[in-house]
PDB file of C-alpha atoms in Angstrom:
ATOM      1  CA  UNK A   1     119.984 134.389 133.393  1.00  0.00           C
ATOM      2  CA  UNK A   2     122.576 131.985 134.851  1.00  0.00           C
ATOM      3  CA  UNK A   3     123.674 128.853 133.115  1.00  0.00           C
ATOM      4  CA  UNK A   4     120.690 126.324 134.367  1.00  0.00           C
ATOM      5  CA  UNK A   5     117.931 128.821 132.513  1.00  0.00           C
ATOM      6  CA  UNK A   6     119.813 129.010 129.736  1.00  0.00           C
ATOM      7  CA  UNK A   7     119.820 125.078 129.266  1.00  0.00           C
ATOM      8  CA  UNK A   8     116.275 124.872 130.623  1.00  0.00           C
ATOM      9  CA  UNK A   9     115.127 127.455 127.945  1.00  0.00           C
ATOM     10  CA  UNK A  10     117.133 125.713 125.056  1.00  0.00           C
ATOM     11  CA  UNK A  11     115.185 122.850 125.779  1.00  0.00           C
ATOM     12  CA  UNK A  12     112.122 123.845 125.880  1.00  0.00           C
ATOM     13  CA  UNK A  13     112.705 125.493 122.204  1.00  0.00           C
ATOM     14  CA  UNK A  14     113.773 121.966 121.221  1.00  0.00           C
ATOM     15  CA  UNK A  15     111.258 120.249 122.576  1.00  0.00           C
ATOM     16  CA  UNK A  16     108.489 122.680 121.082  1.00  0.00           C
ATOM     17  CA  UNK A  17     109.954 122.292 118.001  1.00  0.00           C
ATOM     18  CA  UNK A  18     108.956 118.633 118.059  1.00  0.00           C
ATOM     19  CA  UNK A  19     105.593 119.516 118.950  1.00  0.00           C
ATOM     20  CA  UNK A  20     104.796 121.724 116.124  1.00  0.00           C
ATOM     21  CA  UNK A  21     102.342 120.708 113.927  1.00  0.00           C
ATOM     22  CA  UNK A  22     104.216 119.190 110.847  1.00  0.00           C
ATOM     23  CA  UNK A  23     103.280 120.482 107.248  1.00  0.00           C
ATOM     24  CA  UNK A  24     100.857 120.058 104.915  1.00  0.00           C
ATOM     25  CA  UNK A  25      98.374 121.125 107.450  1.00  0.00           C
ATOM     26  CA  UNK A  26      96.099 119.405 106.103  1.00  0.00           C
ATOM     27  CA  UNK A  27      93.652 120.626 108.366  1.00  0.00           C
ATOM     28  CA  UNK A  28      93.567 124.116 107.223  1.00  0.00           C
ATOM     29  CA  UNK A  29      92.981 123.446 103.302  1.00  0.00           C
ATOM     30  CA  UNK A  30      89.111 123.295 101.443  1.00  0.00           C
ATOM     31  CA  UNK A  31      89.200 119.495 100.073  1.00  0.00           C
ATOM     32  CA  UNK A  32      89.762 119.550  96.564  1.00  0.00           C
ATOM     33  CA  UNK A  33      89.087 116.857  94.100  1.00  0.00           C
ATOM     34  CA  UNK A  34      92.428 116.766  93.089  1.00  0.00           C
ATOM     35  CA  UNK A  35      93.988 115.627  96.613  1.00  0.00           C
ATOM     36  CA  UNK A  36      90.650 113.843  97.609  1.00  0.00           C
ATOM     37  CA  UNK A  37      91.364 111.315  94.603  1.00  0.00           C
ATOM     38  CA  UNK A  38      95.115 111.735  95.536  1.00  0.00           C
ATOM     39  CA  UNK A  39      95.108 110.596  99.149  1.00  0.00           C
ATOM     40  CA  UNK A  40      92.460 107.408  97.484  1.00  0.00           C
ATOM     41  CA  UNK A  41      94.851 106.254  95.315  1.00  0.00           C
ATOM     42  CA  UNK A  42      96.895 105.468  98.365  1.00  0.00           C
ATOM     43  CA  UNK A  43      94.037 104.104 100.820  1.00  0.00           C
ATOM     44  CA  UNK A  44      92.660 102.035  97.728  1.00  0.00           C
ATOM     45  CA  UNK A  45      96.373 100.745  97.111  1.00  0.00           C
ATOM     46  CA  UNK A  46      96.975  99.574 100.619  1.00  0.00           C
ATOM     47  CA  UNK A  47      93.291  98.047 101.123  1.00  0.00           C
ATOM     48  CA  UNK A  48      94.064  96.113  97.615  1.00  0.00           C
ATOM     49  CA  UNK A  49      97.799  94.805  99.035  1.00  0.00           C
ATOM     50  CA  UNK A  50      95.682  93.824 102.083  1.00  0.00           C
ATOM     51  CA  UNK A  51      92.686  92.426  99.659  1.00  0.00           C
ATOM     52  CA  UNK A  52      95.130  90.476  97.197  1.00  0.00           C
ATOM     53  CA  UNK A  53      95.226  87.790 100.184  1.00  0.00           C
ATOM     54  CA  UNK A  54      91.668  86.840  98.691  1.00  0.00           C
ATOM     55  CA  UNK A  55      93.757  86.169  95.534  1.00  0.00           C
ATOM     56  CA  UNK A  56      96.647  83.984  97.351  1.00  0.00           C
ATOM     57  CA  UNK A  57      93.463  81.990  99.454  1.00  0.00           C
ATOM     58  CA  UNK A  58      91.121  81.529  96.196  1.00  0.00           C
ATOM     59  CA  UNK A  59      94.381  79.792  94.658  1.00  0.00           C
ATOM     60  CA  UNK A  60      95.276  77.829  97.383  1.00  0.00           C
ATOM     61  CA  UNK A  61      91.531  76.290  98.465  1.00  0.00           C
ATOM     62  CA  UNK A  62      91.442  75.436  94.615  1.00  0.00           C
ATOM     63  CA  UNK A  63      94.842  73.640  94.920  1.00  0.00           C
ATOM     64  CA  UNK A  64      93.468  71.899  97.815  1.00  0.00           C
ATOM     65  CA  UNK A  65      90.362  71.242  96.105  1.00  0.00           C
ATOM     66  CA  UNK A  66      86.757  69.957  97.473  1.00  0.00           C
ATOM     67  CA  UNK A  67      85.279  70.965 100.422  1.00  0.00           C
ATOM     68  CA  UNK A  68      87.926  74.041 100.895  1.00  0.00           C
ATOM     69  CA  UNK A  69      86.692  75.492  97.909  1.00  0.00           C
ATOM     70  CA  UNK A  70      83.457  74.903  99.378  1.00  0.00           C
ATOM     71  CA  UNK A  71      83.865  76.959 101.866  1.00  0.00           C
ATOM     72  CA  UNK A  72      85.337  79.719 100.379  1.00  0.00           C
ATOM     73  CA  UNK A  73      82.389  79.844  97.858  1.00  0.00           C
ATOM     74  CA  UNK A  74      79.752  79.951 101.084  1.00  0.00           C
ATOM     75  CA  UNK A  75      81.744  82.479 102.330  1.00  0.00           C
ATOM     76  CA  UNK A  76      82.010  85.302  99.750  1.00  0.00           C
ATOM     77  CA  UNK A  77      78.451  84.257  98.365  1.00  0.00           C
ATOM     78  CA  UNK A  78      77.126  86.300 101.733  1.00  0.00           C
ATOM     79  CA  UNK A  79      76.023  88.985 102.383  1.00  0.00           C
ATOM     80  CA  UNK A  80      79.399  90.263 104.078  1.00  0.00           C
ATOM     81  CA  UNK A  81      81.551  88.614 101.577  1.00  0.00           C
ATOM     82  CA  UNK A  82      79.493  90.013  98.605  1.00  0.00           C
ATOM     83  CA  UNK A  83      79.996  93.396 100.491  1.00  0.00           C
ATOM     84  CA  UNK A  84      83.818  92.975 100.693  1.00  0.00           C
ATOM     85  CA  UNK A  85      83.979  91.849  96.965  1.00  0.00           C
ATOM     86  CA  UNK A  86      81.809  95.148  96.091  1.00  0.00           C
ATOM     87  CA  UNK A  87      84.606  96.922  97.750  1.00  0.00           C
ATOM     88  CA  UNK A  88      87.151  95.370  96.649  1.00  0.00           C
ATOM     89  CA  UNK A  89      86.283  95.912  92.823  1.00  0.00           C
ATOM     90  CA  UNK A  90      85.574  98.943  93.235  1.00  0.00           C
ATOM     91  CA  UNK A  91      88.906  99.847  95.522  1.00  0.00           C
ATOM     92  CA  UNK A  92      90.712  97.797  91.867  1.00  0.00           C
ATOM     93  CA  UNK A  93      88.860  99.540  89.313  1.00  0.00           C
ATOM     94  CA  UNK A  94      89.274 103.262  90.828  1.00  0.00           C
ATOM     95  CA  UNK A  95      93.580 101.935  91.572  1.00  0.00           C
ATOM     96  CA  UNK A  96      93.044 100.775  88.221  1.00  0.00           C
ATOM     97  CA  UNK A  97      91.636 104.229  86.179  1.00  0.00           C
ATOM     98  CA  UNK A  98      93.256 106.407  88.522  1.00  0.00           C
ATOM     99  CA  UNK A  99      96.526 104.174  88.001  1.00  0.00           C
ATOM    100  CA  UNK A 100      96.449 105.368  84.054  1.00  0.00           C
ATOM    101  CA  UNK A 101      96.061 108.731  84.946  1.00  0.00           C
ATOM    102  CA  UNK A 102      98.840 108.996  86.937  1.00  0.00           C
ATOM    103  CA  UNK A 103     100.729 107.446  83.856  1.00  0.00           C
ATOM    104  CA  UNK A 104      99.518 110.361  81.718  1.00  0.00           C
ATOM    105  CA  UNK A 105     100.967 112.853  84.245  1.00  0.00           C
ATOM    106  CA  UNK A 106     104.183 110.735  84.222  1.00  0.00           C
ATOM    107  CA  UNK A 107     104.376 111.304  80.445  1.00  0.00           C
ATOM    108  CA  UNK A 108     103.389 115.131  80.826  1.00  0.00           C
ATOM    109  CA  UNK A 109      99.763 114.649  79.639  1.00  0.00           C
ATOM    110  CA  UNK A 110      96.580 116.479  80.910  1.00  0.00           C
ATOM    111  CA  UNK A 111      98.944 118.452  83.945  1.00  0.00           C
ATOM    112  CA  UNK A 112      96.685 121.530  83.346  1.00  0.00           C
ATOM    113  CA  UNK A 113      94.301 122.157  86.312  1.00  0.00           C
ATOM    114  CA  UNK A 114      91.349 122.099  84.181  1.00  0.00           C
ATOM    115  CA  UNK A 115      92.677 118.869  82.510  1.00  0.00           C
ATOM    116  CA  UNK A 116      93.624 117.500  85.657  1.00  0.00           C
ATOM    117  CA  UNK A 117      89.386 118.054  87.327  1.00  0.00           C
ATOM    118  CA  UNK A 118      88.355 116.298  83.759  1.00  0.00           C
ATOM    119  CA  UNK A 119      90.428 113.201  84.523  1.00  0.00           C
ATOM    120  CA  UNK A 120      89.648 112.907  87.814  1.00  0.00           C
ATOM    121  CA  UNK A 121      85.927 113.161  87.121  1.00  0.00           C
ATOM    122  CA  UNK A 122      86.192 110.706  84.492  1.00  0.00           C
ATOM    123  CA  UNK A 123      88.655 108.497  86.788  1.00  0.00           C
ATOM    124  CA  UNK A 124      85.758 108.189  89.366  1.00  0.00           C
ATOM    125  CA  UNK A 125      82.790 108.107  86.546  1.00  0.00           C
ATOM    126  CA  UNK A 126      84.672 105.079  84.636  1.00  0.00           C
ATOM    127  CA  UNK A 127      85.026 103.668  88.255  1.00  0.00           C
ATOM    128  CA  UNK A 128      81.976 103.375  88.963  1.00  0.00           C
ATOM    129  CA  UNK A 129      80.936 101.950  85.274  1.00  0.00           C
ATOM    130  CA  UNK A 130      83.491  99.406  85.572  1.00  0.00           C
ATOM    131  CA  UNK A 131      82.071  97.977  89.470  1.00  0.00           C
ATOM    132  CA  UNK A 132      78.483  98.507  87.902  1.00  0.00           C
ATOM    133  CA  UNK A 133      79.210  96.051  84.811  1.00  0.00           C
ATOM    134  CA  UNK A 134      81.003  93.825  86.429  1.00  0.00           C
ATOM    135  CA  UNK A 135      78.411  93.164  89.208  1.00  0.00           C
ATOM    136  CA  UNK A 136      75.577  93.038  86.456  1.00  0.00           C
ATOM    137  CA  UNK A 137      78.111  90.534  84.175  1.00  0.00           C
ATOM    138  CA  UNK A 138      78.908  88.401  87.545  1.00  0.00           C
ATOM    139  CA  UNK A 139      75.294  88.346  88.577  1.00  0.00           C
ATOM    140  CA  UNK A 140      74.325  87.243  84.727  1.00  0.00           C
ATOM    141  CA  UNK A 141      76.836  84.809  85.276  1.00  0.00           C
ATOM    142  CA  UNK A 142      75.396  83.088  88.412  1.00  0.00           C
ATOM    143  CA  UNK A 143      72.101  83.319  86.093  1.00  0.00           C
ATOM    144  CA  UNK A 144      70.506  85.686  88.912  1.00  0.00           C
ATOM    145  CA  UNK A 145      69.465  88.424  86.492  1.00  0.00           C
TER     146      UNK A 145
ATOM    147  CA  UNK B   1     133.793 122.769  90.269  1.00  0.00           C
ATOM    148  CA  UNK B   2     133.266 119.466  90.293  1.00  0.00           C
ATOM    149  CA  UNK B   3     135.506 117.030  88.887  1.00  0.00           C
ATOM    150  CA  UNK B   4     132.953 114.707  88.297  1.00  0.00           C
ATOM    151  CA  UNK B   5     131.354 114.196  84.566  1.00  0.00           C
ATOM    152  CA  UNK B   6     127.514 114.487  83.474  1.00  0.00           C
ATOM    153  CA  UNK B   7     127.390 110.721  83.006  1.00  0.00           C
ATOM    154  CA  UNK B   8     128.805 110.600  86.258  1.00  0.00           C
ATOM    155  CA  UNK B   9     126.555 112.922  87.928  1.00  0.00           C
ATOM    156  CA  UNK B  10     123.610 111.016  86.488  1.00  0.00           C
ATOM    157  CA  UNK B  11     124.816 107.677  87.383  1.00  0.00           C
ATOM    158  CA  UNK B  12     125.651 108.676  90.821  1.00  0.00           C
ATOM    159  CA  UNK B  13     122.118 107.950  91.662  1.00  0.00           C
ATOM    160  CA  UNK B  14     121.002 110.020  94.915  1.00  0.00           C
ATOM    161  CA  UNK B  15     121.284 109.522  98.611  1.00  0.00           C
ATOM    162  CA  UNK B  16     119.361 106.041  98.058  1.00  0.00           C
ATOM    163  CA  UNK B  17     121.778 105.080  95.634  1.00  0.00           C
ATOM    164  CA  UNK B  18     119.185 103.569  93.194  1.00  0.00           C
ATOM    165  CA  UNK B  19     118.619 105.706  91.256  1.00  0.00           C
ATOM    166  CA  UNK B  20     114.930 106.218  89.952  1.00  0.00           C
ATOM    167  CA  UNK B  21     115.004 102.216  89.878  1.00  0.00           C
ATOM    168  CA  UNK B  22     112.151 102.120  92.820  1.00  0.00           C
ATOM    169  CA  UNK B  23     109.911 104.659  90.483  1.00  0.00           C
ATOM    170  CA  UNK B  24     111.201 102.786  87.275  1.00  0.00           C
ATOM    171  CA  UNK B  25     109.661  99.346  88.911  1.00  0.00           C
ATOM    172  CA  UNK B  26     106.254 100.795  90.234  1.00  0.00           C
ATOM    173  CA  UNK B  27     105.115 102.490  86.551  1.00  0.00           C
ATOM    174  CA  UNK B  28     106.401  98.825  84.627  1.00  0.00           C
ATOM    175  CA  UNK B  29     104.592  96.697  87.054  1.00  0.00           C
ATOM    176  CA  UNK B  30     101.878  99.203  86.425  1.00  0.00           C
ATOM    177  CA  UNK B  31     101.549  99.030  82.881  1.00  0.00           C
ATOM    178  CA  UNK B  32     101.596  95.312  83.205  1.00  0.00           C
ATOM    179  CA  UNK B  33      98.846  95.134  85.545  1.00  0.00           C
ATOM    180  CA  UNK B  34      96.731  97.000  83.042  1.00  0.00           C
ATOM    181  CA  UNK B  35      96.167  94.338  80.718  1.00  0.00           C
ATOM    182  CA  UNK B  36      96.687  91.198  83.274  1.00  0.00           C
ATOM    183  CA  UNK B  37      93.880  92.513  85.824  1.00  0.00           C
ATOM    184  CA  UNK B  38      91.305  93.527  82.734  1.00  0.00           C
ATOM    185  CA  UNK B  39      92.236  89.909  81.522  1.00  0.00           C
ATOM    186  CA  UNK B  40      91.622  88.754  84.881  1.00  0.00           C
ATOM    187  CA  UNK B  41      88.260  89.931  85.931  1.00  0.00           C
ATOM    188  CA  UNK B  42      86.740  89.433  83.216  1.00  0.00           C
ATOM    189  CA  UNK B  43      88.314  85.656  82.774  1.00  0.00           C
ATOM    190  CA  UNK B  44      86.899  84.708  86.975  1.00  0.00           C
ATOM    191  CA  UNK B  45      83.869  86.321  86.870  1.00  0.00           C
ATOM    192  CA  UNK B  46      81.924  84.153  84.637  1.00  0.00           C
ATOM    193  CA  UNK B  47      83.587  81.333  86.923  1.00  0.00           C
ATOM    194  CA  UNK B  48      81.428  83.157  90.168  1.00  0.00           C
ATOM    195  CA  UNK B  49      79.358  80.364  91.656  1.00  0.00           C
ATOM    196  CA  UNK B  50      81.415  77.307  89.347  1.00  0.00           C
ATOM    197  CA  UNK B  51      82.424  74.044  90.573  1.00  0.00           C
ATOM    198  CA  UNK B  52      85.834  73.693  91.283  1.00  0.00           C
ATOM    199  CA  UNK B  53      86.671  71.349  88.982  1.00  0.00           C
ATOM    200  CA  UNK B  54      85.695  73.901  86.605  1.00  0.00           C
ATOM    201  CA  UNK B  55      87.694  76.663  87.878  1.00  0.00           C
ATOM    202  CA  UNK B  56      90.824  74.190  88.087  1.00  0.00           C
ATOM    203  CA  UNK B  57      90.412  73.603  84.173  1.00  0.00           C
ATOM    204  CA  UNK B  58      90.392  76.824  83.658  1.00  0.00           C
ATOM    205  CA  UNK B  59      93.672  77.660  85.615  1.00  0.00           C
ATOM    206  CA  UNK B  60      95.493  74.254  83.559  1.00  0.00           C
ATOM    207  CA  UNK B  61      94.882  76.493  80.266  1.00  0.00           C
ATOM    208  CA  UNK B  62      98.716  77.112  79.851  1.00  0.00           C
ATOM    209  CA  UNK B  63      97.756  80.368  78.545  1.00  0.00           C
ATOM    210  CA  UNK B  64      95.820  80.688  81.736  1.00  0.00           C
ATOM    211  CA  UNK B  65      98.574  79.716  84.070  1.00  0.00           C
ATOM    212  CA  UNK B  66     101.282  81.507  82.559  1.00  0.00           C
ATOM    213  CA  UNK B  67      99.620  84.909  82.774  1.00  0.00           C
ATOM    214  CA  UNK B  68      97.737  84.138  86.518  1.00  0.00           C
ATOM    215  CA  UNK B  69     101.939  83.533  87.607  1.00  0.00           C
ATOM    216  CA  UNK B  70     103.009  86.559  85.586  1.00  0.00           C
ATOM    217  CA  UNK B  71     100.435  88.817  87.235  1.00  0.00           C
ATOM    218  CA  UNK B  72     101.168  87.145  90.902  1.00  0.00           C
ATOM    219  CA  UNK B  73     104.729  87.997  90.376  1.00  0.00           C
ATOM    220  CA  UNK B  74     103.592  91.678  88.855  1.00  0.00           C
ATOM    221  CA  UNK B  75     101.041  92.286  91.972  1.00  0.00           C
ATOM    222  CA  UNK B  76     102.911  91.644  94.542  1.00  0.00           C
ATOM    223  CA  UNK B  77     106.279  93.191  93.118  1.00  0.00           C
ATOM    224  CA  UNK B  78     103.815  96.102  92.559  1.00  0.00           C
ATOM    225  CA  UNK B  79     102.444  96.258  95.841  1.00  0.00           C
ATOM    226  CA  UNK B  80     105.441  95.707  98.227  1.00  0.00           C
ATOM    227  CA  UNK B  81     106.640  99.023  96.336  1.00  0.00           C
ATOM    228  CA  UNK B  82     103.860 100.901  96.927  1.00  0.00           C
ATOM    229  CA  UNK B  83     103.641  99.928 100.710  1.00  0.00           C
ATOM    230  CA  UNK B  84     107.060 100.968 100.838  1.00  0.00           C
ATOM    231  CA  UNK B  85     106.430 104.142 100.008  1.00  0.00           C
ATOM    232  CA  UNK B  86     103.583 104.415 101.935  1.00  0.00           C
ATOM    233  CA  UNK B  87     105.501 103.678 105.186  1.00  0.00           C
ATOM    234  CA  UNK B  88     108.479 105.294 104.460  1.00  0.00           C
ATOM    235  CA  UNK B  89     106.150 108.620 104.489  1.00  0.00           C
ATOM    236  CA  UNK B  90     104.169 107.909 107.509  1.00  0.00           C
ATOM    237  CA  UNK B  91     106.360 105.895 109.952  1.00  0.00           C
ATOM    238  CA  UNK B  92     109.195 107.986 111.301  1.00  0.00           C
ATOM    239  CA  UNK B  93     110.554 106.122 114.490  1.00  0.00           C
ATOM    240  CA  UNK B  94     113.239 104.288 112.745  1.00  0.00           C
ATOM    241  CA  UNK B  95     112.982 100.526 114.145  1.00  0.00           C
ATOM    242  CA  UNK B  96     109.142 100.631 113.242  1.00  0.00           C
ATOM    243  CA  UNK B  97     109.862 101.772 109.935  1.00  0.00           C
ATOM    244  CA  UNK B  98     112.408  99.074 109.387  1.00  0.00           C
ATOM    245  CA  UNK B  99     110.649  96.425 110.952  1.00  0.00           C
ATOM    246  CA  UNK B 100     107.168  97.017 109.152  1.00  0.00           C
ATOM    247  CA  UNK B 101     109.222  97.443 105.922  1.00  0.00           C
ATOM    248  CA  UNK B 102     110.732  93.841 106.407  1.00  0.00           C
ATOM    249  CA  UNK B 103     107.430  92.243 107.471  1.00  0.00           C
ATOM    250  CA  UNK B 104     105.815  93.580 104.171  1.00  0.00           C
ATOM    251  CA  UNK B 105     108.910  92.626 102.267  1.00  0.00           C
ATOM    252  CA  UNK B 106     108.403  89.144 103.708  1.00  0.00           C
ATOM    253  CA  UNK B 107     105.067  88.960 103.426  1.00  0.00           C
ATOM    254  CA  UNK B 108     104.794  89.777  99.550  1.00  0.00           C
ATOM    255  CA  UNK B 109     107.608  87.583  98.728  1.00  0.00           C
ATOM    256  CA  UNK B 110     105.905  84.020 100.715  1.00  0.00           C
ATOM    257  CA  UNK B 111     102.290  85.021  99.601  1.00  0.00           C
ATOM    258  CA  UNK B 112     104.011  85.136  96.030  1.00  0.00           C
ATOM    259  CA  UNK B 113     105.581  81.914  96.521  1.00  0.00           C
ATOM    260  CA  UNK B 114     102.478  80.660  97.762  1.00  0.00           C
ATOM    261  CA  UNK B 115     100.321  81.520  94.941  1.00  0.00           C
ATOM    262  CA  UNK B 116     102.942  80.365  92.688  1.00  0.00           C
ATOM    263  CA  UNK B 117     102.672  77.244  93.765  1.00  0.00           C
ATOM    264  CA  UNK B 118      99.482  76.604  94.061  1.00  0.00           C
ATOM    265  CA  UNK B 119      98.822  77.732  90.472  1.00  0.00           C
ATOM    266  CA  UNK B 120     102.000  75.594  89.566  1.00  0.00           C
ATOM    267  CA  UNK B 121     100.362  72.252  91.246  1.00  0.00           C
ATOM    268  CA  UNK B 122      96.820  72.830  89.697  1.00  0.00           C
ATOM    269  CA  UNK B 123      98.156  73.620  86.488  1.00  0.00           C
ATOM    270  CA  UNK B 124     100.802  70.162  86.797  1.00  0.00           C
ATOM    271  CA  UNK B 125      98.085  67.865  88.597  1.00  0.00           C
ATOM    272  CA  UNK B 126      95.754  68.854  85.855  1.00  0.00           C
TER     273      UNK B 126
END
């Protein structure tokens, strides 16, 4: 080989090494429950950063009062809005269970497998409750049930 | 050997040199939001559908407004840290990572300031 192969070869190794598929692979691995509700902790995290805006722009159209507010109200009160508020509590209330369970694991609680399928059933089960009841409670509230 | 002492070693706080302040931050902003976002929801939901002069009472409760800023401040802290994390695992090419960083760094600290003050001039105006 003279010199020019040599440096061709060397970078063709280096540039196949950036072209390797990076680990975890996740491709290749069964979904499990454990790193299903793993990867939605982050996805419900970032949607919530995103959905605390409807926190900052309920605060301000009260500030500014009357017909701002108004609006706001027609605007959640559809169909669409009602659907991002569904998601939205739900998105909280999973951040919110699965949130505590984390906590556990921080403190070395309920790290056993088996432990670890329990919580995350109950994580998504006490979602679920929590999004149910508080739809029922807000829909009491409005006096539409 | 190392010349260094244990209390050295354990103050010399990794390649980020903070230490496991970042992870500290997340879980105390976390445990506040426990109690804050429970008293939260269930506080503005029977407000769904009020008038606004309603709602504005509501947030003029000192109680009220003094817990609303505390979680604003909690939230967002909460949130810029997470999003950090977030993007410091998935964005590699090293001007995107700094710029987003910054943006959302930015972003959490003038939507707090926003919220802040609007709970601030509802809660002064009355």
């Amino acid at each position: 080989m003279d010199l020019l192969r040599i440096e061709r070869f060397i970078w063709k190794s280096i540039m196949d090494t950036r072209e390797r598929p990076l680990s975890p692979h996740l491709q290749v691995y069964k979904p499990q429950l454990t790193s299903i509700l793993s990867i939605m902790h982050r996805v419900t995290g970032v949607a919530l950063a995103a959905g605390t805006c409807l926190l900052v722009w309920w605060l301000v159209v009260i500030a500014l009062g009357g017909e701002y507010y108004t609006i706001m109200q027609n605007i959640m009160g559809s169909w669409y809005g009602r659907l991002a508020l569904l998601g939205w509590s739900f998105a909280l209330f999973y951040h919110l269970c699965n949130g505590i369970r984390h906590l556990f694991w921080d403190m070395g609680v309920g790290l056993e497998l088996r432990r670890a399928y329990q919580s995350g059933w109950l994580v998504i089960g006490a979602a679920i409750l929590l999004t149910l009841g508080t739809w029922t409670y807000a829909y009491q509230s409005v006096g539409a049930l | 050997m190392s010349l260094r002492t244990d209390l050295g070693k354990v103050r010399g706080l990794g390649s980020a040199k903070e230490g496991v302040g970042h992870w500290w931050s997340q879980r105390l902003t976390a445990i506040a939001l426990i109690p804050l976002l429970i008293w939260l929801i269930a506080s503005i939901v029977p407000l769904a559908g009020a008038e606004v002069r309603i709602v504005r009472e509501w947030i003029s409760e000192p109680v009220n407004s003094v817990l609303l800023l505390s979680l604003i401040v909690a939230v967002f802290h909460h949130a810029q840290l997470g999003l950090q994390v977030v993007i410091e695992d998935y964005v590699h090419t090293v001007w995107l990572k700094l710029a987003s960083l910054i943006v959302v760094k930015f972003l959490a600290f003038g939507l707090s300031t926003t919220s802040i003050f609007a709970v601030l001039k509802i809660a002064f105006s009355g």
